[in-house]
CSV table of C-alpha atoms (C1' of nucleotides) in Angstrom, one decimal:
chain,number,residue,atom,x,y,z
A,27,MET,CA,-0.8,20.6,-13.6
A,28,SER,CA,0.6,18.0,-15.9
A,29,ASP,CA,-1.1,18.6,-19.1
A,30,MET,CA,-3.6,21.4,-18.7
A,31,THR,CA,-3.9,23.7,-21.7
A,32,SER,CA,-2.6,26.7,-19.8
A,33,THR,CA,-1.8,29.5,-22.1
A,34,PRO,CA,0.3,32.1,-20.2
A,35,ASP,CA,-0.2,34.9,-22.7
A,36,ALA,CA,-4.0,34.5,-23.2
A,37,PRO,CA,-4.5,34.5,-26.9
A,38,ARG,CA,-8.2,34.4,-26.4
A,39,SER,CA,-9.9,31.0,-26.1
A,40,PRO,CA,-13.4,31.0,-27.3
A,41,GLY,CA,-16.1,29.0,-25.7
A,42,ARG,CA,-16.8,28.3,-22.1
A,43,PRO,CA,-13.6,28.4,-19.9
A,44,ARG,CA,-12.7,25.6,-17.7
A,45,SER,CA,-14.0,25.8,-14.2
A,46,ILE,CA,-11.4,26.5,-11.5
A,47,ARG,CA,-13.8,25.1,-9.0
A,48,ALA,CA,-13.8,21.8,-10.8
A,49,ASP,CA,-10.0,21.7,-10.7
A,50,GLU,CA,-10.0,22.3,-7.0
A,51,ALA,CA,-12.9,19.9,-6.3
A,52,ILE,CA,-11.1,17.0,-8.2
A,53,ILE,CA,-7.9,17.5,-6.3
A,54,GLU,CA,-9.7,17.8,-3.0
A,55,ALA,CA,-11.8,14.7,-3.7
A,56,THR,CA,-8.7,12.7,-4.5
A,57,LEU,CA,-6.9,13.7,-1.3
A,58,ASP,CA,-10.1,13.1,0.7
A,59,LEU,CA,-10.5,9.6,-0.6
A,60,LEU,CA,-6.9,8.7,0.0
A,61,ALA,CA,-7.1,10.1,3.5
A,62,GLU,CA,-10.2,8.0,4.2
A,63,GLY,CA,-8.3,4.9,3.7
A,64,SER,CA,-8.4,4.1,0.0
A,65,THR,CA,-5.1,2.8,-1.3
A,66,ILE,CA,-3.6,4.3,-4.4
A,67,GLU,CA,-4.5,1.5,-6.8
A,68,ALA,CA,-7.9,1.1,-5.2
A,69,LEU,CA,-8.6,4.7,-6.0
A,70,SER,CA,-10.8,5.0,-9.1
A,71,ILE,CA,-11.4,7.9,-11.4
A,72,GLU,CA,-15.1,7.2,-11.1
A,73,ALA,CA,-15.0,7.5,-7.3
A,74,ILE,CA,-13.1,10.7,-7.6
A,75,ALA,CA,-15.6,12.1,-10.1
A,76,ALA,CA,-18.5,11.1,-8.0
A,77,ARG,CA,-17.0,12.6,-4.8
A,78,ALA,CA,-16.1,15.8,-6.6
A,79,GLY,CA,-19.5,16.2,-8.1
A,80,VAL,CA,-17.9,16.2,-11.5
A,81,GLY,CA,-18.2,14.2,-14.7
A,82,LYS,CA,-15.5,11.8,-15.6
A,83,ALA,CA,-14.9,13.6,-18.8
A,84,THR,CA,-14.0,16.7,-16.9
A,85,ILE,CA,-11.2,14.8,-15.2
A,86,TYR,CA,-9.9,13.3,-18.5
A,87,ARG,CA,-10.0,16.7,-20.1
A,88,ARG,CA,-7.4,17.8,-17.6
A,89,TRP,CA,-5.2,14.7,-16.8
A,90,ALA,CA,-4.1,11.8,-18.9
A,91,GLY,CA,-5.0,9.3,-16.3
A,92,LYS,CA,-4.9,8.3,-12.7
A,93,ASP,CA,-1.2,8.6,-12.3
A,94,ALA,CA,-1.0,12.1,-13.6
A,95,LEU,CA,-3.8,13.2,-11.4
A,96,LEU,CA,-2.3,11.5,-8.4
A,97,LEU,CA,1.0,13.2,-9.0
A,98,ASP,CA,-0.6,16.6,-9.0
A,99,ALA,CA,-2.8,15.8,-6.0
A,100,LEU,CA,0.1,14.6,-3.9
A,101,ARG,CA,2.1,17.6,-4.7
A,102,ARG,CA,-0.5,19.7,-2.9
A,103,LEU,CA,0.3,17.9,0.3
A,104,LYS,CA,3.8,19.2,0.7
A,105,GLY,CA,2.7,21.9,3.1
A,106,VAL,CA,5.1,24.2,4.9
A,107,PRO,CA,7.8,22.7,7.0
A,108,ALA,CA,8.1,23.9,10.6
A,109,GLN,CA,10.6,26.7,11.0
A,110,PRO,CA,13.1,26.3,13.8
A,111,ALA,CA,13.6,29.4,15.9
A,112,GLY,CA,17.3,29.3,15.7
A,113,HIS,CA,18.2,29.9,19.3
A,114,SER,CA,18.8,26.5,21.0
A,115,VAL,CA,20.0,23.6,18.9
A,116,ARG,CA,18.2,21.2,21.3
A,117,ASP,CA,14.9,23.1,21.0
A,118,ASP,CA,15.1,23.4,17.3
A,119,LEU,CA,15.7,19.6,17.0
A,120,VAL,CA,12.8,18.9,19.3
A,121,LEU,CA,10.6,21.1,17.1
A,122,LEU,CA,11.7,19.4,13.9
A,123,VAL,CA,11.4,15.9,15.3
A,124,GLY,CA,8.0,16.7,16.6
A,125,ALA,CA,7.0,17.9,13.2
A,126,ILE,CA,7.8,14.7,11.5
A,127,GLY,CA,4.7,13.1,10.1
A,128,LYS,CA,2.7,16.2,11.2
A,129,ASN,CA,1.8,18.2,8.2
A,130,VAL,CA,-0.4,21.3,7.8
A,131,ASP,CA,-2.8,19.1,5.9
A,132,PRO,CA,-4.1,16.5,8.4
A,133,ARG,CA,-4.8,14.3,5.5
A,134,ALA,CA,-1.2,13.9,4.7
A,135,ALA,CA,-0.6,11.9,7.9
A,136,LYS,CA,-3.1,9.3,6.6
A,137,ILE,CA,-1.8,9.4,3.0
A,138,MET,CA,2.0,9.2,3.5
A,139,PRO,CA,2.0,5.7,4.8
A,140,CYS,CA,0.2,4.5,1.8
A,141,LEU,CA,2.9,6.0,-0.4
A,142,ALA,CA,5.6,3.9,1.2
A,143,PRO,CA,5.0,0.7,-0.9
A,144,ALA,CA,4.5,2.7,-4.1
A,145,VAL,CA,7.8,4.4,-3.6
A,146,ASN,CA,9.7,1.3,-4.3
A,147,ARG,CA,7.8,0.5,-7.4
A,148,SER,CA,7.5,3.7,-9.3
A,149,SER,CA,10.4,5.9,-10.1
A,150,ASP,CA,8.1,8.8,-10.4
A,151,GLN,CA,6.6,8.3,-7.0
A,152,PHE,CA,10.0,7.9,-5.5
A,153,GLN,CA,11.1,11.2,-6.9
A,154,LEU,CA,7.9,12.8,-5.6
A,155,TYR,CA,8.4,11.3,-2.2
A,156,GLN,CA,12.0,12.6,-2.1
A,157,SER,CA,11.0,16.0,-3.3
A,158,ILE,CA,8.6,16.2,-0.4
A,159,ILE,CA,10.9,15.1,2.4
A,160,SER,CA,14.1,16.6,1.0
A,161,PRO,CA,13.5,20.2,2.1
A,162,ARG,CA,12.6,19.0,5.6
A,163,ARG,CA,15.8,17.0,5.8
A,164,GLN,CA,17.7,20.1,4.7
A,165,LEU,CA,16.2,22.0,7.6
A,166,MET,CA,17.4,19.5,10.1
A,167,ARG,CA,20.8,19.3,8.4
A,168,GLU,CA,21.2,23.0,8.8
A,169,VAL,CA,20.4,22.9,12.5
A,170,LEU,CA,22.9,20.1,13.0
A,171,ARG,CA,25.6,22.0,11.1
A,172,ARG,CA,24.9,25.0,13.2
A,173,GLY,CA,25.3,22.9,16.3
A,174,ILE,CA,28.7,21.8,15.1
A,175,ASP,CA,29.8,25.3,14.2
A,176,GLU,CA,28.6,26.6,17.6
A,177,GLY,CA,30.5,23.8,19.3
A,178,VAL,CA,27.4,22.3,20.9
A,179,LEU,CA,27.7,19.1,18.8
A,180,ARG,CA,30.7,17.0,18.2
A,181,ALA,CA,32.5,17.9,14.9
A,182,ASP,CA,33.1,14.3,14.0
A,183,ILE,CA,29.5,13.1,13.8
A,184,ASP,CA,28.0,11.9,10.5
A,185,VAL,CA,25.3,14.5,9.9
A,186,GLU,CA,23.3,12.2,7.6
A,187,VAL,CA,23.3,9.3,10.0
A,188,THR,CA,22.3,11.7,12.8
A,189,MET,CA,19.4,12.9,10.8
A,190,ALA,CA,18.3,9.3,10.4
A,191,LEU,CA,18.8,8.8,14.1
A,192,LEU,CA,16.4,11.6,14.9
A,193,THR,CA,13.9,11.0,12.2
A,194,GLY,CA,13.6,7.2,12.2
A,195,PRO,CA,12.1,6.6,15.7
A,196,MET,CA,9.5,9.3,15.2
A,197,LEU,CA,8.6,8.1,11.7
A,198,ILE,CA,8.2,4.4,12.6
A,199,GLN,CA,6.0,5.3,15.5
A,200,ARG,CA,3.8,7.8,13.7
A,201,VAL,CA,3.5,5.9,10.5
A,202,LEU,CA,3.7,2.2,11.6
A,203,GLN,CA,2.7,2.5,15.2
A,204,TRP,CA,5.8,0.4,15.7
A,205,ASN,CA,5.5,0.1,19.5
A,206,PRO,CA,2.1,0.7,21.1
A,207,ASP,CA,3.8,1.4,24.4
A,208,LEU,CA,5.5,4.5,23.3
A,209,ASP,CA,4.0,8.0,23.9
A,210,GLU,CA,4.0,10.0,20.8
A,211,GLN,CA,3.7,13.2,22.7
A,212,THR,CA,6.9,12.9,24.7
A,213,LEU,CA,8.8,11.0,22.1
A,214,PRO,CA,10.4,14.0,20.4
A,215,VAL,CA,12.0,15.3,23.6
A,216,GLN,CA,13.1,11.8,24.6
A,217,VAL,CA,14.6,11.0,21.2
A,218,VAL,CA,16.5,14.3,21.0
A,219,ASP,CA,17.9,14.1,24.5
A,220,ALA,CA,18.8,10.4,24.1
A,221,VAL,CA,20.7,11.2,20.9
A,222,LEU,CA,22.4,14.2,22.4
A,223,GLU,CA,23.6,12.4,25.5
A,224,GLY,CA,24.0,8.9,24.4
A,225,ILE,CA,23.1,5.9,26.5
A,226,ARG,CA,26.5,4.7,27.5
A,227,VAL,CA,27.7,5.1,31.1
A,228,ARG,CA,30.4,7.6,31.5
B,26,MET,CA,-5.0,-22.4,8.7
B,27,SER,CA,-8.0,-20.3,9.2
B,28,ASP,CA,-10.8,-22.5,8.3
B,29,MET,CA,-9.5,-25.8,7.1
B,30,THR,CA,-11.4,-28.8,8.3
B,31,SER,CA,-8.6,-29.9,10.6
B,32,THR,CA,-9.8,-32.7,12.8
B,33,PRO,CA,-7.3,-33.1,15.6
B,34,ASP,CA,-8.4,-36.6,16.7
B,35,ALA,CA,-8.4,-38.0,13.3
B,36,PRO,CA,-11.7,-39.9,13.0
B,37,ARG,CA,-10.7,-40.7,9.4
B,38,SER,CA,-12.2,-38.5,6.7
B,39,PRO,CA,-13.3,-40.5,3.8
B,40,GLY,CA,-12.4,-39.6,0.3
B,41,ARG,CA,-9.3,-38.3,-1.2
B,42,PRO,CA,-7.2,-36.4,1.3
B,43,ARG,CA,-6.1,-32.9,0.6
B,44,SER,CA,-2.8,-32.4,-1.1
B,45,ILE,CA,-0.1,-31.0,1.2
B,46,ARG,CA,1.8,-30.0,-1.9
B,47,ALA,CA,-1.2,-27.9,-3.0
B,48,ASP,CA,-1.2,-26.1,0.4
B,49,GLU,CA,2.4,-25.3,0.1
B,50,ALA,CA,2.2,-24.3,-3.5
B,51,ILE,CA,-0.6,-21.9,-2.8
B,52,ILE,CA,1.2,-20.2,0.1
B,53,GLU,CA,4.4,-20.1,-1.8
B,54,ALA,CA,2.8,-18.6,-4.9
B,55,THR,CA,1.1,-15.9,-2.7
B,56,LEU,CA,4.4,-14.9,-1.2
B,57,ASP,CA,6.2,-15.0,-4.5
B,58,LEU,CA,3.7,-12.7,-6.1
B,59,LEU,CA,3.8,-10.3,-3.2
B,60,ALA,CA,7.6,-10.3,-3.3
B,61,GLU,CA,7.6,-9.6,-7.0
B,62,GLY,CA,5.9,-6.3,-6.4
B,63,SER,CA,2.2,-7.1,-6.4
B,64,THR,CA,0.4,-5.1,-3.7
B,65,ILE,CA,-2.0,-6.8,-1.4
B,66,GLU,CA,-5.2,-5.7,-3.1
B,67,ALA,CA,-3.8,-6.1,-6.5
B,68,LEU,CA,-3.2,-9.7,-5.7
B,69,SER,CA,-6.0,-11.9,-7.2
B,70,ILE,CA,-7.0,-15.4,-6.3
B,71,GLU,CA,-6.8,-16.3,-10.0
B,72,ALA,CA,-3.2,-15.1,-10.2
B,73,ILE,CA,-2.3,-17.1,-7.2
B,74,ALA,CA,-4.1,-20.2,-8.5
B,75,ALA,CA,-2.3,-19.9,-11.9
B,76,ARG,CA,1.0,-19.4,-10.3
B,77,ALA,CA,0.6,-22.3,-8.0
B,78,GLY,CA,-0.6,-24.6,-10.8
B,79,VAL,CA,-3.8,-25.1,-8.9
B,80,GLY,CA,-7.5,-24.6,-9.6
B,81,LYS,CA,-9.2,-21.7,-8.0
B,82,ALA,CA,-11.6,-24.1,-6.3
B,83,THR,CA,-8.7,-25.7,-4.5
B,84,ILE,CA,-8.0,-22.4,-2.9
B,85,TYR,CA,-11.6,-21.6,-2.0
B,86,ARG,CA,-11.9,-25.1,-0.5
B,87,ARG,CA,-9.2,-24.1,2.0
B,88,TRP,CA,-9.8,-20.4,2.7
B,89,ALA,CA,-12.8,-18.3,2.9
B,90,GLY,CA,-11.3,-15.6,0.7
B,91,LYS,CA,-8.2,-13.5,-0.1
B,92,ASP,CA,-7.9,-12.1,3.4
B,93,ALA,CA,-7.8,-15.4,5.1
B,94,LEU,CA,-5.3,-16.7,2.7
B,95,LEU,CA,-3.1,-13.7,3.1
B,96,LEU,CA,-3.2,-13.9,6.8
B,97,ASP,CA,-1.9,-17.5,6.7
B,98,ALA,CA,0.7,-16.7,4.1
B,99,LEU,CA,2.2,-13.8,5.9
B,100,ARG,CA,2.4,-15.9,9.1
B,101,ARG,CA,4.9,-18.0,7.2
B,102,LEU,CA,7.3,-15.0,6.9
B,103,LYS,CA,8.1,-14.7,10.5
B,104,GLY,CA,11.4,-16.4,10.1
B,105,VAL,CA,13.9,-16.8,12.9
B,106,PRO,CA,15.2,-13.7,14.6
B,107,ALA,CA,19.0,-13.4,14.8
B,108,GLN,CA,20.4,-14.6,18.0
B,109,PRO,CA,22.8,-12.3,19.8
B,110,ALA,CA,26.0,-13.9,21.1
B,111,GLY,CA,25.7,-12.4,24.6
B,112,HIS,CA,29.3,-11.2,25.0
B,113,SER,CA,29.5,-7.6,24.1
B,114,VAL,CA,26.4,-5.4,24.4
B,115,ARG,CA,27.6,-3.2,21.5
B,116,ASP,CA,28.2,-6.2,19.2
B,117,ASP,CA,24.9,-7.7,20.1
B,118,LEU,CA,23.1,-4.4,19.3
B,119,VAL,CA,25.0,-4.1,16.0
B,120,LEU,CA,23.9,-7.6,15.1
B,121,LEU,CA,20.2,-7.0,16.0
B,122,VAL,CA,20.1,-3.6,14.3
B,123,GLY,CA,21.7,-5.1,11.2
B,124,ALA,CA,19.1,-7.8,11.2
B,125,ILE,CA,16.3,-5.3,11.0
B,126,GLY,CA,14.4,-5.8,7.8
B,127,LYS,CA,16.6,-8.8,7.0
B,128,ASN,CA,14.7,-12.0,7.3
B,129,VAL,CA,15.6,-15.5,6.5
B,130,ASP,CA,13.1,-15.3,3.8
B,131,PRO,CA,14.4,-12.8,1.3
B,132,ARG,CA,10.8,-12.2,0.1
B,133,ALA,CA,10.0,-10.7,3.5
B,134,ALA,CA,12.1,-7.7,2.8
B,135,LYS,CA,10.0,-6.9,-0.3
B,136,ILE,CA,6.7,-7.7,1.4
B,137,MET,CA,7.0,-5.9,4.7
B,138,PRO,CA,6.8,-2.4,3.3
B,139,CYS,CA,3.5,-3.3,1.6
B,140,LEU,CA,2.2,-4.3,4.9
B,141,ALA,CA,2.7,-0.8,6.4
B,142,PRO,CA,-0.4,0.8,5.0
B,143,ALA,CA,-2.6,-2.2,5.6
B,144,VAL,CA,-1.5,-2.2,9.2
B,145,ASN,CA,-3.5,0.9,10.0
B,146,ARG,CA,-6.6,-0.3,8.3
B,147,SER,CA,-7.1,-3.8,9.4
B,148,SER,CA,-7.0,-4.8,13.1
B,149,ASP,CA,-6.2,-8.3,12.1
B,150,GLN,CA,-3.2,-7.2,10.1
B,151,PHE,CA,-2.0,-4.9,12.8
B,152,GLN,CA,-2.1,-7.9,15.2
B,153,LEU,CA,-0.2,-10.0,12.7
B,154,TYR,CA,2.4,-7.3,12.2
B,155,GLN,CA,2.9,-6.9,16.0
B,156,SER,CA,3.2,-10.6,16.4
B,157,ILE,CA,6.0,-10.7,13.9
B,158,ILE,CA,8.1,-7.9,15.3
B,159,SER,CA,7.3,-8.3,19.0
B,160,PRO,CA,9.7,-11.2,19.6
B,161,ARG,CA,12.5,-9.2,17.8
B,162,ARG,CA,11.8,-6.3,20.1
B,163,GLN,CA,12.0,-8.5,23.1
B,164,LEU,CA,15.4,-9.7,22.0
B,165,MET,CA,16.7,-6.2,21.8
B,166,ARG,CA,15.0,-5.3,25.1
B,167,GLU,CA,16.9,-8.1,26.8
B,168,VAL,CA,20.2,-7.0,25.5
B,169,LEU,CA,19.6,-3.4,26.7
B,170,ARG,CA,18.5,-4.7,30.1
B,171,ARG,CA,21.6,-6.8,30.3
B,172,GLY,CA,23.7,-3.7,29.4
B,173,ILE,CA,22.1,-1.8,32.3
B,174,ASP,CA,22.7,-4.7,34.7
B,175,GLU,CA,26.3,-5.0,33.6
B,176,GLY,CA,26.8,-1.2,34.1
B,177,VAL,CA,27.6,-0.6,30.5
B,178,LEU,CA,24.4,1.4,29.8
B,179,ARG,CA,23.0,4.1,32.0
B,180,ALA,CA,20.3,2.9,34.4
B,181,ASP,CA,18.1,5.9,33.8
B,182,ILE,CA,17.5,5.3,30.1
B,183,ASP,CA,14.0,4.5,28.7
B,184,VAL,CA,14.5,1.1,27.2
B,185,GLU,CA,11.5,1.4,24.9
B,186,VAL,CA,12.6,4.7,23.6
B,187,THR,CA,16.1,3.4,23.1
B,188,MET,CA,14.8,0.5,21.1
B,189,ALA,CA,13.0,2.9,18.8
B,190,LEU,CA,16.2,4.9,18.6
B,191,LEU,CA,18.1,1.9,17.3
B,192,THR,CA,15.3,0.4,15.1
B,193,GLY,CA,13.9,3.5,13.5
B,194,PRO,CA,16.9,4.7,11.4
B,195,MET,CA,17.5,1.2,10.1
B,196,LEU,CA,13.8,0.6,9.3
B,197,ILE,CA,13.2,3.8,7.4
B,198,GLN,CA,16.3,3.3,5.4
B,199,ARG,CA,15.6,-0.3,4.5
B,200,VAL,CA,11.9,0.0,4.0
B,201,LEU,CA,11.5,3.6,2.7
B,202,GLN,CA,15.0,4.3,1.3
B,203,TRP,CA,14.6,7.4,3.3
B,204,ASN,CA,17.9,8.9,2.4
B,205,PRO,CA,19.7,7.7,-0.8
B,206,ASP,CA,23.0,9.1,0.6
B,207,LEU,CA,23.1,6.6,3.5
B,208,ASP,CA,25.1,3.4,3.3
B,209,GLU,CA,23.0,0.4,4.5
B,210,GLN,CA,26.1,-1.7,5.1
B,211,THR,CA,27.7,0.6,7.6
B,212,LEU,CA,24.5,2.0,9.1
B,213,PRO,CA,24.1,-0.5,11.9
B,214,VAL,CA,27.5,0.2,13.3
B,215,GLN,CA,27.1,3.9,12.9
B,216,VAL,CA,23.6,3.9,14.5
B,217,VAL,CA,24.7,1.8,17.5
B,218,ASP,CA,27.8,3.8,18.2
B,219,ALA,CA,26.0,7.2,17.8
B,220,VAL,CA,23.3,6.1,20.2
B,221,LEU,CA,25.9,4.8,22.6
B,222,GLU,CA,28.0,7.8,22.7
B,223,GLY,CA,25.6,10.6,21.9
B,224,ILE,CA,26.4,13.6,19.7
B,225,ARG,CA,26.8,16.3,22.3
B,226,VAL,CA,30.2,17.7,22.9
B,227,ARG,CA,31.6,16.9,26.3
C,12,DA,C1',-14.9,-52.6,-7.2
C,13,DC,C1',-17.2,-48.8,-4.8
C,14,DG,C1',-18.5,-44.3,-2.6
C,15,DA,C1',-16.5,-40.3,-1.3
C,16,DT,C1',-13.8,-36.5,-1.9
C,17,DA,C1',-10.0,-33.6,-3.8
C,18,DC,C1',-7.8,-32.5,-7.9
C,19,DG,C1',-6.7,-29.2,-12.2
C,20,DG,C1',-9.3,-26.9,-15.5
C,21,DA,C1',-13.0,-24.4,-17.6
C,22,DT,C1',-17.1,-21.7,-17.7
C,23,DC,C1',-20.7,-18.6,-16.1
C,24,DG,C1',-23.1,-14.3,-14.3
C,25,DG,C1',-22.1,-10.3,-11.8
C,26,DT,C1',-19.5,-6.3,-10.4
C,27,DC,C1',-16.3,-2.8,-10.9
C,28,DC,C1',-13.4,0.0,-13.5
C,29,DC,C1',-11.3,2.2,-17.6
C,30,DG,C1',-11.2,5.4,-21.4
C,31,DT,C1',-14.2,7.3,-25.0
C,32,DA,C1',-18.4,9.1,-26.9
C,33,DT,C1',-22.5,11.5,-26.9
C,34,DC,C1',-26.3,13.8,-24.8
C,35,DG,C1',-28.6,18.5,-23.6
C,36,DT,C1',-27.1,22.6,-20.8
C,37,DT,C1',-24.3,26.5,-19.4
C,38,DA,C1',-21.1,30.3,-19.6
C,39,DA,C1',-18.2,33.0,-21.8
C,40,DT,C1',-16.8,35.8,-26.4
C,41,DC,C1',-18.0,38.0,-30.7
D,27,DG,C1',-28.3,36.3,-30.5
D,28,DA,C1',-24.8,33.4,-32.6
D,29,DT,C1',-20.7,30.8,-31.8
D,30,DT,C1',-17.9,28.0,-29.2
D,31,DA,C1',-16.2,25.0,-25.8
D,32,DA,C1',-16.6,23.1,-21.1
D,33,DC,C1',-20.0,21.5,-18.1
D,34,DG,C1',-22.7,17.2,-15.6
D,35,DA,C1',-24.6,13.1,-16.8
D,36,DT,C1',-24.9,8.9,-18.9
D,37,DA,C1',-23.9,5.0,-22.0
D,38,DC,C1',-20.7,2.2,-24.3
D,39,DG,C1',-17.2,-1.7,-25.3
D,40,DG,C1',-13.5,-3.9,-23.2
D,41,DG,C1',-11.1,-5.9,-19.5
D,42,DA,C1',-10.2,-7.8,-14.8
D,43,DC,C1',-11.7,-10.1,-11.1
D,44,DC,C1',-14.8,-12.6,-7.9
D,45,DG,C1',-17.4,-16.5,-6.3
D,46,DA,C1',-19.9,-20.4,-7.8
D,47,DT,C1',-20.4,-24.4,-10.4
D,48,DC,C1',-19.5,-28.0,-13.3
D,49,DC,C1',-16.4,-31.1,-15.9
D,50,DG,C1',-13.5,-35.6,-16.1
D,51,DT,C1',-9.7,-37.5,-13.4
D,52,DA,C1',-7.1,-39.1,-9.3
D,53,DT,C1',-6.7,-41.0,-4.9
D,54,DC,C1',-8.2,-42.3,-0.7
D,55,DG,C1',-10.8,-45.9,2.9
D,56,DT,C1',-13.9,-49.7,2.8
DNA sequence: ACGATACGGATCGGTCCCGTATCGTTAATC
DNA sequence: GATTAACGATACGGGACCGATCCGTATCGT
């Protein structure tokens, strides 16, 4: 949490302790509202409090404001990235590409697109966004490096560009519905194979 | 316009005619404010009126509300897609990929990302979005088909998937700043060449 | 000159939200 | 049982915005 009065070595705090259920309920309510279509700035503390069955004061007791709460709430969305098996480079890439935009928390799929515009406005939110996707990028980077070491992939490819190549098509389709004619199900395999083989006649 | 009292066969409307300058000023103010970082729902009629040097009533006289105004304003952003030269398939693709997210109207680059979340919420805005990018997709589709016909590209590629392959990386980088380590300048060439050649050792 | 209408500007009531304050109640410790 | 602080609920003043309406003025066609 950002500014909760968490005292690691409990020096005894008198009075009624803060409700852990309230903490959870507030975070969950925030994510639920976002997932239901509310945009970040349309989200109100009052709506969150009502949804969480909590008084507004209970929220302000824990966070300084909407931004601090949002930052904490979004952090919960990180989820666990898919773990590649490590056998076939192609299979690992298909797995990673297929996992793009698919988080353990189904709400994340709805929320992430809304983050996009905020990312270019707030430095904090940009950092948050990067901290979420960075580990996933690292996973793919390792698979590509492995492919190069094993001699499956060309040694002269630009790994960063290749990651964008694999990620981009999946992301614009899942997040923007870029092309209604594309099939999201088969797209990961198609993308990976196309990138592997190239499209030029040879 | 959405609900202007436009009478095609001018039967002469009495009274003072509407100012064309006001029309333009309102649209321009809307786009300017969006480009300056305002999000769609943070945009207020009052701010637009103030910026345009126009009374609020002047806006309400022309549009039913913010949504109608926005729809009209965003339609102005379409701009003219880049025209491929038609000589080299590779060069044409580099040109088209490089043009992604780069519109004649520099404000469009700032505004388009903000559209992303709205696209999944409003059917109208989804249609608008598709109507903007659809002609550009068509342009790339034609270049790819030409490449196949000329025997430069493999005949068995999925053209739609290939378009996503070329567009995705550029779009996530320009719109989301997906990977800070990528160079936007060289990315078009890198993407096109990588897609053309593939990354597999052969 | 006249009616009609649009103009920029100002004001109004209503709604929503923020952040704070204050209720009576509840749950822990002493 | 007394103390203490968090609880849900509610009210507050302040602010932003909406949509409507009204000024007095400007600009048309007649």
